[in-house]
XYZ file of C-alpha atoms in Angstrom:
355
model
C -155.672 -64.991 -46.472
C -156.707 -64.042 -50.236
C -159.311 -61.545 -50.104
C -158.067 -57.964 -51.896
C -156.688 -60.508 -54.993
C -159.934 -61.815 -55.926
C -162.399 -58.722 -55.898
C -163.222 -59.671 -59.166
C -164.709 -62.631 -58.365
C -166.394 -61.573 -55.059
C -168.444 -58.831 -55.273
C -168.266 -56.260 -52.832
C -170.726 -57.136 -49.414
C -173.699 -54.839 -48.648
C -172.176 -54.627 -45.219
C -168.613 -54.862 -44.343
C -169.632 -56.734 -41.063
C -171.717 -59.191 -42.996
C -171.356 -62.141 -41.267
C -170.515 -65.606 -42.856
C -170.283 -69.175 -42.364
C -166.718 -70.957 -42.277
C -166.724 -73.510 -45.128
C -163.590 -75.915 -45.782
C -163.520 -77.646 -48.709
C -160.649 -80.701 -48.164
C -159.650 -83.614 -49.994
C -162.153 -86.413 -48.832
C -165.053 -83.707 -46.862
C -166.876 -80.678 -46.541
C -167.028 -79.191 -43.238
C -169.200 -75.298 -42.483
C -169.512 -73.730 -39.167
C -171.327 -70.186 -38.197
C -169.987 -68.890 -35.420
C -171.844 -66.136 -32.908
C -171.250 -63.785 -30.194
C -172.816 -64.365 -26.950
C -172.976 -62.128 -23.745
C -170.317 -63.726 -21.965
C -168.209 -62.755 -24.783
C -167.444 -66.096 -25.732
C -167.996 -67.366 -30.054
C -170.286 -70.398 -29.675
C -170.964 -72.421 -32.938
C -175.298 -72.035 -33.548
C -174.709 -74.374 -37.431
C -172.349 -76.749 -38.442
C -171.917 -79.597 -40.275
C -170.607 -82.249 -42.542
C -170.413 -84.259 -45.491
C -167.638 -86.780 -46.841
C -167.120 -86.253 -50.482
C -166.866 -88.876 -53.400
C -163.420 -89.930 -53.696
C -161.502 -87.798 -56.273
C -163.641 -85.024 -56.288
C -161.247 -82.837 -55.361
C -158.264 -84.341 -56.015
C -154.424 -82.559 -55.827
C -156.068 -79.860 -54.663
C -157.957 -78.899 -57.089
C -161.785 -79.974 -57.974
C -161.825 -82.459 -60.249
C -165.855 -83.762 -59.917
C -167.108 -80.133 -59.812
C -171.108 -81.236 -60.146
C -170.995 -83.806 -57.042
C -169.272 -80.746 -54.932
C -172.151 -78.573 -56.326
C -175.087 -81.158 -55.298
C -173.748 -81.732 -51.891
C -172.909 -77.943 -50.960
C -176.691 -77.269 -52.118
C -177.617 -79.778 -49.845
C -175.375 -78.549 -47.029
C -176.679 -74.861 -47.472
C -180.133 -75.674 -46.445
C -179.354 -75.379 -42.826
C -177.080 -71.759 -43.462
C -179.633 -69.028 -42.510
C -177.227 -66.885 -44.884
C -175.678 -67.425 -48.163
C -172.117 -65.677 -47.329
C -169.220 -68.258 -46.554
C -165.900 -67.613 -46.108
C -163.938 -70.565 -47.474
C -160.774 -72.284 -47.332
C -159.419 -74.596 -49.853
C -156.552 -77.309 -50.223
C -152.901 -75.780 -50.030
C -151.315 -78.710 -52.370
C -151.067 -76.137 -55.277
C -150.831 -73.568 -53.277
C -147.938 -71.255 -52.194
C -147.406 -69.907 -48.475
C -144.026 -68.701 -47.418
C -142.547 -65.506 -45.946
C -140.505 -62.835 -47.447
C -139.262 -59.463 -46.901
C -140.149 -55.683 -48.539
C -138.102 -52.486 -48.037
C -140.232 -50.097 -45.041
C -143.142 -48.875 -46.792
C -147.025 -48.050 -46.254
C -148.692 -51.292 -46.086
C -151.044 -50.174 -48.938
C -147.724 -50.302 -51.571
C -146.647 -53.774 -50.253
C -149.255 -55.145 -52.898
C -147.821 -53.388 -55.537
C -144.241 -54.370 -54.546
C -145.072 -58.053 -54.451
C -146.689 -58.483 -57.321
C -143.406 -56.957 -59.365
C -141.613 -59.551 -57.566
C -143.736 -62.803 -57.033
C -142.279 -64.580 -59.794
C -138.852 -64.509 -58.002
C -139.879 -66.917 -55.185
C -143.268 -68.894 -56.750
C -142.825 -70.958 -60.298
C -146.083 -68.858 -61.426
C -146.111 -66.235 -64.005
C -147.591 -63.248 -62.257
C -150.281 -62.973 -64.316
C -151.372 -66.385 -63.816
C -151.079 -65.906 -60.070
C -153.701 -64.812 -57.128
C -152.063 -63.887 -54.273
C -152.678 -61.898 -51.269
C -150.254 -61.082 -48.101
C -150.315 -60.741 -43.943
C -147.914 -58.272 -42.772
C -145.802 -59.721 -40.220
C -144.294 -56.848 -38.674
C -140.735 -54.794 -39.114
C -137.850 -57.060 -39.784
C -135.975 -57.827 -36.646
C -132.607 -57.983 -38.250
C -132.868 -55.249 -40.860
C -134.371 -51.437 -40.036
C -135.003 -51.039 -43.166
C -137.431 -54.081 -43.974
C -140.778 -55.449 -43.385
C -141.703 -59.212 -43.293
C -144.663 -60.524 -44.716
C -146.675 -63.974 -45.046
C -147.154 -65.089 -48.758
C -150.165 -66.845 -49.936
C -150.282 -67.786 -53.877
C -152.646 -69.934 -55.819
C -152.921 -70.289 -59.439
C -155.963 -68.261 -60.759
C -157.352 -71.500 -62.581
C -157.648 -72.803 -59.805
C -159.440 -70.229 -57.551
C -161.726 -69.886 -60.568
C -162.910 -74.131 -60.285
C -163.254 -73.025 -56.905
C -165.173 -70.274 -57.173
C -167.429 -71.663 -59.890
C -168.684 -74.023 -57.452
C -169.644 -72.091 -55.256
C -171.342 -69.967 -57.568
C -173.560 -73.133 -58.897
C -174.331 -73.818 -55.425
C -175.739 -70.273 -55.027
C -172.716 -69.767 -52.094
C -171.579 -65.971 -52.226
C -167.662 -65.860 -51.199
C -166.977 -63.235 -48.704
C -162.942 -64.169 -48.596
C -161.437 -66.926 -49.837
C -157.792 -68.637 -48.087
C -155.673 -71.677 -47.767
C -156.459 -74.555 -45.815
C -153.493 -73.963 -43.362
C -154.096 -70.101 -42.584
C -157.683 -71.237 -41.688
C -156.323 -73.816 -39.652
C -153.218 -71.668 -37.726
C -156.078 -69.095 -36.991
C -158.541 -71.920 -34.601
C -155.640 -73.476 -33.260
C -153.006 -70.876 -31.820
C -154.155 -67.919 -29.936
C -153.875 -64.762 -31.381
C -151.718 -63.614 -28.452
C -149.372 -66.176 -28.939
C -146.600 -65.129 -31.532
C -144.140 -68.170 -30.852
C -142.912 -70.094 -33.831
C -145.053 -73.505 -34.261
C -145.166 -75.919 -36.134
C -148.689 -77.137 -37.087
C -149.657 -81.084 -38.230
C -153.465 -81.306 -40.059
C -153.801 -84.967 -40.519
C -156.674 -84.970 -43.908
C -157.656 -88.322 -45.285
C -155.232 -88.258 -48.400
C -152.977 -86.277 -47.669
C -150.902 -83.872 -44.174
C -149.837 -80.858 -44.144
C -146.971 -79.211 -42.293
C -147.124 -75.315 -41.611
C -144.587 -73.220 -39.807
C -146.164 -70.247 -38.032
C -145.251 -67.081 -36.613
C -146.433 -64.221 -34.608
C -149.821 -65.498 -36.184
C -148.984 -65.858 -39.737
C -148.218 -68.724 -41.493
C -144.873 -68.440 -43.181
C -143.996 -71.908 -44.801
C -145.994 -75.115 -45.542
C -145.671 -78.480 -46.866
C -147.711 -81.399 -48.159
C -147.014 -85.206 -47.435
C -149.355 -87.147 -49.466
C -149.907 -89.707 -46.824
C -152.917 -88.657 -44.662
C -154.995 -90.148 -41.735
C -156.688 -92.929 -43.901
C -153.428 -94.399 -43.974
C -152.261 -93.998 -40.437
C -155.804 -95.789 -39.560
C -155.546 -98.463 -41.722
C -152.051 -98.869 -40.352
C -153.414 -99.077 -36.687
C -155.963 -101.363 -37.315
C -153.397 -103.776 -38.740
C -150.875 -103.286 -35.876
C -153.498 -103.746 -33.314
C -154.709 -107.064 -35.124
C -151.302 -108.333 -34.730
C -151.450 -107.343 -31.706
C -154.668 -109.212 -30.351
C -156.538 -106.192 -29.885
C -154.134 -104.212 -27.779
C -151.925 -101.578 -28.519
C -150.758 -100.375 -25.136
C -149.823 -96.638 -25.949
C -146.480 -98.012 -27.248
C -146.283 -97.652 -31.315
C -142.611 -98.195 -31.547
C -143.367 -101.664 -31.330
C -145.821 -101.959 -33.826
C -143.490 -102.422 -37.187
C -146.260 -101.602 -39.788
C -147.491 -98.625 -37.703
C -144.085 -97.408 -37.509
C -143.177 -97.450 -40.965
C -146.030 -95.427 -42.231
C -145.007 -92.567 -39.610
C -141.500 -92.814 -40.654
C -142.461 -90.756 -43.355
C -143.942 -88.331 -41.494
C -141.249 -88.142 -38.964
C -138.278 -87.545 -41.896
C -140.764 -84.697 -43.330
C -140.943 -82.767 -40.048
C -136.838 -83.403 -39.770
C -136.567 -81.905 -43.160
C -138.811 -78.785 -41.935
C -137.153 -78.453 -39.121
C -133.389 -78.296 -40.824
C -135.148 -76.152 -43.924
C -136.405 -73.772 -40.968
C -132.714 -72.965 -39.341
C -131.378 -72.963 -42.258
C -133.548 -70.149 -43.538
C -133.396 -68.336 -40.210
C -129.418 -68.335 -40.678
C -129.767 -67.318 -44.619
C -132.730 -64.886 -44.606
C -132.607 -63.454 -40.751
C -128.893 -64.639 -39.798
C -130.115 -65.586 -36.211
C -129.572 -69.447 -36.723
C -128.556 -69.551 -32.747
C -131.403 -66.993 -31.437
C -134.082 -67.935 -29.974
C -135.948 -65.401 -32.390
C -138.705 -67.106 -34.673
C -137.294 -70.793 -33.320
C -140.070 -73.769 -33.602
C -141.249 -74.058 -30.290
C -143.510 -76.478 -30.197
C -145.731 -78.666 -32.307
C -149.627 -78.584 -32.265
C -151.683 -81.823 -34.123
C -155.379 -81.611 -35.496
C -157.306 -83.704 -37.436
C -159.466 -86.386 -36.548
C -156.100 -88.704 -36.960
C -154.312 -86.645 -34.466
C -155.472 -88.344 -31.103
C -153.884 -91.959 -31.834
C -152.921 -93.670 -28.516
C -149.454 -93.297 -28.475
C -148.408 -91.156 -30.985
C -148.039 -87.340 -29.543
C -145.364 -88.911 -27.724
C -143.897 -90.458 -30.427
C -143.588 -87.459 -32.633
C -142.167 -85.525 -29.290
C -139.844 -88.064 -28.807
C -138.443 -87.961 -32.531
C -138.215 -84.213 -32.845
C -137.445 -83.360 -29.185
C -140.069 -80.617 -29.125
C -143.251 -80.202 -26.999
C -146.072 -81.991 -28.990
C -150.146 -81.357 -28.138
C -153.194 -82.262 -29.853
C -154.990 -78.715 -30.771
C -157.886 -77.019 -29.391
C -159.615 -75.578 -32.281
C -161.238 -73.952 -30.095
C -158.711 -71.406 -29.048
C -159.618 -68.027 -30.322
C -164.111 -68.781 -29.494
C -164.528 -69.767 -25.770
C -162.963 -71.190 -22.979
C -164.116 -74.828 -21.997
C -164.071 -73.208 -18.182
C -167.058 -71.519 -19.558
C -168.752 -72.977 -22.482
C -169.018 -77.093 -23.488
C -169.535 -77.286 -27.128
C -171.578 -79.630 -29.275
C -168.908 -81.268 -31.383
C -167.231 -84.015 -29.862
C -163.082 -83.705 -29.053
C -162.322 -86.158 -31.428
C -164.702 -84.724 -34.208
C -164.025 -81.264 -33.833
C -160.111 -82.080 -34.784
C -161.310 -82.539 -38.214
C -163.276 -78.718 -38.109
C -159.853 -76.649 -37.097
C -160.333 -74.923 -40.705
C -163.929 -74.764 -41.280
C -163.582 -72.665 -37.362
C -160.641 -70.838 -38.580
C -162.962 -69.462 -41.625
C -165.923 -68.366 -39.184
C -163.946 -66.752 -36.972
C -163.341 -63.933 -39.650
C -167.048 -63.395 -39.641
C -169.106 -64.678 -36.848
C -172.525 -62.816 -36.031
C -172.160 -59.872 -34.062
């Protein structure tokens, strides 16, 4: 969540309750949502939207074709009956991760990172934005607090926020693609450790969160275009048919190899930093529980089970809807399978819906 880091680029709202529509900028698309409050206290979506992007206009996270991103948000802010977004961005260059500061009154902890931040990001401080999420007292030392991390380099938030300024978009907070996403898919009484899967079209990324807070993420640049393209082939070889069975589908398999070995390494990087940081490598404290998928990509026939089956861990396909309404009460719009690819652009608007 960067918001207190970048008051000077954001100027100060009129009201502090202004709302705002979620906007997610991502590698290939940009996705908005405005979210309101209805009588049977449920968050219902009343805009929302989308529009692929050229490819490499944002490219390694960063935007790289800044006037076609300008010309298509214009054209996307047409249907916003306000101006005020808050907005996610790519993590690639970004930093999330967790960390520790001695007991103190959470309006220091800024001051205490920023002294430090150079000792766990390769950023010079005073090339860094940053902002934090306090986690909650330590529960291995007395004396300590942990916190969630989020760093980007200030050139880039300043492409980012240039953009929006051509487009005439006023910023109301600004994060990383995975907080957005962590905040639509798990609900906010849920504080067990997950790991969270958001299949984009270039590229996946891998988030471990806690107790609500995203404390570690990871980019594999291998996203759903390739996982498609390798399902179309297998199910050509396979006269159509794929069966719910991907193991034995050999070009299928290989490309989620790679995904399988990344979630291994997270996994193994995960205990290992329990053991090191909170020395409970054997407690069931902060251990991944389960694994939640989004993205449009997430849904393939056959492939929550293979992922479970590698990993030995509960898998699901997300609800993004998890923290609006219940579907007891409340059928959205969106589509299942399309609103997989809106878990951040949600995530964003439910910081500000419309009271």
């Amino acid at each position: 969540m960067i918001t207190n880091g970048f008051l000077k680029y954001f100027p100060a709202p009129r009201f502090l309750a202004q709302p705002a529509v979620g906007l997610a900028i991502s590698d290939q698309a940009v996705r908005f949502v405005l979210l309101k409050h209805f009588d049977d206290g449920g968050l219902k979506p009343i805009v929302y939207g989308e529009r692929e992007l050229p490819t490499g206009a944002v490219l390694g996270g960063d935007v790289a074709k800044a006037k076609e991103i300008i010309e298509i948000l214009k054209e996307l802010k047409k249907d916003w009956p306000t101006s005020y977004a808050a907005v996610s961005v790519p993590e690639e260059k970004a930093f999330l991760l967790k960390t520790e500061v001695p007991l103190m009154a959470e309006k220091y902890i800024r001051g205490n990172l920023d002294l430090h931040l150079e000792e766990f990001v390769p950023i010079v401080s005073r090339e860094a934005v940053f902002d934090f999420e306090l986690i909650g007292p330590s529960k291995v030392k007395a004396d300590s607090l942990d916190v969630g991390v989020a760093v980007l380099p200030q050139k880039i938030v300043s492409h980012f926020v240039d953009v929006l300024a051509a487009a005439g978009i006023k910023p109301l907070s600004l994060e990383i693609e995975p907080q957005a996403v962590a905040r639509a898919l798990i609900h906010h009484n849920d504080k067990r450790t997950i790991l969270v899967i958001n299949f984009g079209g270039v590229s996946t990324g891998l988030a471990i969160v806690g107790r609500n807070v995203v404390q570690y993420s990871s980019t594999l640049n291998i996203g759903g275009n390739a996982f498609s393209a390798a399902l179309r082939k297998s199910i050509a070889t396979a006269g159509g048919e794929i069966g719910g069975n991907i193991e034995k589908f050999s070009s299928l398999l290989g490309t989620l190899s790679v995904l399988r070995d990344e979630v291994n390494r997270l996994l193994a990087y995960w205990k290992e930093h329990r053991l090191l940081v909170d020395g409970v490598a054997n407690s069931a404290d902060d251990k991944i529980e389960s694994i939640i998928l989004c993205g449009r990509d997430s849904n393939i026939n056959g492939f929550r089970a293979y992922v479970g089956a590698n990993v030995n861990l509960p898998v699901t396909v997300g609800n993004v809807w998890a923290n609006a309404f219940s579907f007891d009460e409340y059928v959205p719009p969106i589509q299942f399978h399309d609103s997989l690819g809106y878990a951040a652009a949600i995530g964003s608007a439910l910081r500000r819906p419309i009271a």
